[in-house]
CSV table of C-alpha atoms in Angstrom, one decimal:
chain,number,residue,atom,x,y,z
A,1,UNK,CA,120.1,110.1,90.6
A,2,UNK,CA,117.3,108.3,88.9
A,3,UNK,CA,114.3,110.5,88.1
A,4,UNK,CA,111.2,110.4,85.9
A,5,UNK,CA,108.3,112.7,85.0
A,6,UNK,CA,104.7,112.0,84.2
A,7,UNK,CA,101.2,113.4,84.2
A,8,UNK,CA,99.0,112.4,87.1
A,9,UNK,CA,96.0,113.0,89.3
A,10,UNK,CA,96.3,113.4,93.1
A,11,UNK,CA,94.4,110.5,94.7
A,12,UNK,CA,95.3,110.7,98.3
A,13,UNK,CA,97.3,112.9,100.8
A,14,UNK,CA,98.4,112.0,104.3
A,15,UNK,CA,100.7,113.6,106.8
A,16,UNK,CA,104.2,112.2,107.2
A,17,UNK,CA,106.5,113.4,110.0
A,18,UNK,CA,106.4,117.0,111.0
A,19,UNK,CA,106.6,118.8,107.7
A,20,UNK,CA,106.1,116.3,104.9
A,21,UNK,CA,103.1,114.7,103.2
A,22,UNK,CA,102.8,111.4,101.4
A,23,UNK,CA,101.0,112.0,98.1
A,24,UNK,CA,99.5,109.2,96.0
A,25,UNK,CA,99.1,109.9,92.3
A,26,UNK,CA,97.6,107.9,89.5
A,27,UNK,CA,99.9,108.6,86.6
A,28,UNK,CA,99.5,108.0,82.9
A,29,UNK,CA,102.7,106.0,82.3
A,30,UNK,CA,103.6,104.7,85.8
A,31,UNK,CA,100.3,103.8,87.3
A,32,UNK,CA,99.8,104.5,91.0
A,33,UNK,CA,102.8,106.2,92.6
A,34,UNK,CA,103.3,107.3,96.2
A,35,UNK,CA,105.8,110.0,96.8
A,36,UNK,CA,107.0,112.1,99.7
A,37,UNK,CA,106.5,115.8,99.3
A,38,UNK,CA,109.2,117.3,101.6
A,39,UNK,CA,108.2,120.4,103.5
A,40,UNK,CA,104.7,120.5,102.1
A,41,UNK,CA,103.1,121.2,105.5
A,42,UNK,CA,105.3,124.2,106.2
A,43,UNK,CA,103.5,127.5,105.9
A,44,UNK,CA,106.0,128.8,103.4
A,45,UNK,CA,105.5,125.8,101.0
A,46,UNK,CA,104.8,127.0,97.5
A,47,UNK,CA,103.7,123.6,96.3
A,48,UNK,CA,100.9,123.0,98.7
A,49,UNK,CA,98.1,124.3,96.5
A,50,UNK,CA,99.4,122.3,93.5
A,51,UNK,CA,98.9,119.1,95.3
A,52,UNK,CA,95.2,119.3,96.3
A,53,UNK,CA,93.1,116.2,95.9
A,54,UNK,CA,91.8,115.6,92.3
A,55,UNK,CA,94.3,118.1,90.8
A,56,UNK,CA,95.8,116.9,87.5
A,57,UNK,CA,99.5,117.8,87.5
A,58,UNK,CA,102.7,117.3,85.6
A,59,UNK,CA,105.1,115.9,88.2
A,60,UNK,CA,108.7,114.9,88.4
A,61,UNK,CA,109.9,112.2,90.9
A,62,UNK,CA,113.3,111.1,92.2
A,63,UNK,CA,113.4,107.4,92.7
A,64,UNK,CA,113.8,106.4,96.3
A,65,UNK,CA,115.9,103.5,97.7
A,66,UNK,CA,112.8,101.8,99.1
A,67,UNK,CA,109.2,101.9,97.9
A,68,UNK,CA,108.7,105.7,98.2
A,69,UNK,CA,109.9,108.2,95.6
A,70,UNK,CA,110.4,111.9,96.4
A,71,UNK,CA,108.5,114.6,94.7
A,72,UNK,CA,110.9,116.9,92.8
A,73,UNK,CA,108.7,119.3,90.8
A,74,UNK,CA,105.0,119.8,90.2
A,75,UNK,CA,103.0,121.9,87.8
A,76,UNK,CA,99.2,122.2,87.8
A,77,UNK,CA,97.5,121.2,84.6
A,78,UNK,CA,93.8,121.2,85.7
A,79,UNK,CA,92.1,121.9,89.1
A,80,UNK,CA,88.5,121.1,88.2
A,81,UNK,CA,87.5,124.2,90.1
A,82,UNK,CA,84.1,124.4,88.5
A,83,UNK,CA,82.7,121.7,90.8
A,84,UNK,CA,84.8,121.9,93.9
A,85,UNK,CA,82.3,124.1,95.8
A,86,UNK,CA,79.5,121.5,95.4
A,87,UNK,CA,79.7,118.9,98.1
A,88,UNK,CA,77.8,116.3,96.2
A,89,UNK,CA,80.2,116.6,93.2
A,90,UNK,CA,83.2,116.4,95.5
A,91,UNK,CA,81.7,113.2,97.0
A,92,UNK,CA,81.5,111.7,93.5
A,93,UNK,CA,85.2,112.5,92.9
A,94,UNK,CA,86.1,111.0,96.3
A,95,UNK,CA,84.3,107.8,95.4
A,96,UNK,CA,86.1,107.6,92.1
A,97,UNK,CA,89.6,108.1,93.5
A,98,UNK,CA,89.0,105.8,96.4
A,99,UNK,CA,88.0,102.9,94.1
A,100,UNK,CA,91.1,103.5,91.9
A,101,UNK,CA,93.4,103.7,94.9
A,102,UNK,CA,92.0,100.5,96.5
A,103,UNK,CA,91.8,98.4,93.3
A,104,UNK,CA,95.1,99.3,91.5
A,105,UNK,CA,98.5,98.1,92.5
A,106,UNK,CA,101.5,100.4,92.7
A,107,UNK,CA,103.7,101.1,89.7
A,108,UNK,CA,101.5,99.1,87.3
A,109,UNK,CA,100.8,101.4,84.3
A,110,UNK,CA,97.3,101.3,82.9
A,111,UNK,CA,96.7,104.2,80.6
A,112,UNK,CA,93.0,103.5,80.2
A,113,UNK,CA,92.4,103.8,83.9
A,114,UNK,CA,94.1,107.2,83.8
A,115,UNK,CA,91.9,108.2,80.9
A,116,UNK,CA,88.7,107.0,82.7
A,117,UNK,CA,89.8,109.1,85.8
A,118,UNK,CA,90.5,112.2,83.8
A,119,UNK,CA,87.3,111.9,81.7
A,120,UNK,CA,85.2,111.3,84.8
A,121,UNK,CA,86.6,114.2,86.7
A,122,UNK,CA,85.9,116.4,83.7
A,123,UNK,CA,82.3,115.1,83.4
A,124,UNK,CA,81.5,115.7,87.1
A,125,UNK,CA,81.0,119.5,86.4
A,126,UNK,CA,78.3,118.7,83.8
A,127,UNK,CA,76.3,116.1,85.7
A,128,UNK,CA,72.6,116.8,86.3
A,129,UNK,CA,70.3,114.6,88.4
A,130,UNK,CA,71.5,111.3,87.1
A,131,UNK,CA,74.8,111.3,89.1
A,132,UNK,CA,74.1,108.0,91.0
A,133,UNK,CA,73.8,106.1,87.7
A,134,UNK,CA,76.9,107.9,86.3
A,135,UNK,CA,79.2,107.0,89.3
A,136,UNK,CA,78.0,103.4,89.1
A,137,UNK,CA,78.9,103.3,85.4
A,138,UNK,CA,82.3,104.8,86.1
A,139,UNK,CA,83.0,102.2,88.8
A,140,UNK,CA,81.8,99.4,86.4
A,141,UNK,CA,84.1,100.7,83.7
A,142,UNK,CA,87.0,100.5,86.2
A,143,UNK,CA,86.1,97.0,87.2
A,144,UNK,CA,85.9,95.8,83.6
A,145,UNK,CA,89.2,97.6,82.6
A,146,UNK,CA,91.0,96.0,85.6
A,147,UNK,CA,89.7,92.6,84.8
A,148,UNK,CA,87.4,92.2,87.8
A,149,UNK,CA,84.3,91.9,85.7
A,150,UNK,CA,83.9,90.5,82.1
A,151,UNK,CA,83.3,93.2,79.5
A,152,UNK,CA,80.6,91.2,77.8
A,153,UNK,CA,78.6,90.4,80.9
A,154,UNK,CA,76.0,92.7,82.4
A,155,UNK,CA,76.3,93.6,86.0
A,156,UNK,CA,73.4,93.0,88.3
A,157,UNK,CA,73.7,93.9,91.9
A,158,UNK,CA,75.3,96.5,94.0
A,159,UNK,CA,78.6,97.7,92.6
A,160,UNK,CA,79.9,99.1,95.9
A,161,UNK,CA,79.3,95.7,97.6
A,162,UNK,CA,81.2,93.9,94.9
A,163,UNK,CA,84.1,96.3,95.3
A,164,UNK,CA,84.1,95.9,99.1
A,165,UNK,CA,84.2,92.1,98.6
A,166,UNK,CA,87.3,92.5,96.4
A,167,UNK,CA,89.2,94.8,98.9
A,168,UNK,CA,87.9,93.0,102.0
A,169,UNK,CA,86.8,96.3,103.7
A,170,UNK,CA,84.1,98.9,103.4
A,171,UNK,CA,84.5,101.9,101.1
A,172,UNK,CA,84.5,105.2,103.0
A,173,UNK,CA,83.6,107.7,100.4
A,174,UNK,CA,79.9,106.6,99.7
A,175,UNK,CA,79.2,107.3,103.4
A,176,UNK,CA,80.8,110.7,103.4
A,177,UNK,CA,77.7,112.8,102.8
A,178,UNK,CA,75.8,110.9,105.5
A,179,UNK,CA,78.5,111.7,108.1
A,180,UNK,CA,78.2,115.4,107.3
A,181,UNK,CA,74.5,115.6,107.8
């Protein structure tokens, strides 16, 4: 049995079958990893709270035969609970994880992306009124780190439009607050 452990942040969760969930993490040493969390949707699951969006966790995986690994163990390291009750701050986190999920390939380690993600999630709780500028800066950092924009060249224009042109589809998260009004 091939297994590995890493530190990661939960980027995405989706239902899989009757009792399982597919969890996407961005990990420090393995990049973006999708894993099946067996039985997570059962009412008796003890791991469900550990795998909430944006949680930073220590996680162990069992390598799968195909593309998907299986989640073996999970331990919460940080929940960022200080800002989870504020819808605007949650929206910033959604924007950040959506961009990382869409722009990064599976199993391509990139420790600086992981650090940008962790640092940004930590900073969300301290943001004042300049949040729009801050999220634009985080997205631009990601674009530069991933090689989509030169580090030495200033960016003029709409960052979201540029990202949407890269992924050939609209981003969902910037429109989240408008849908809730």
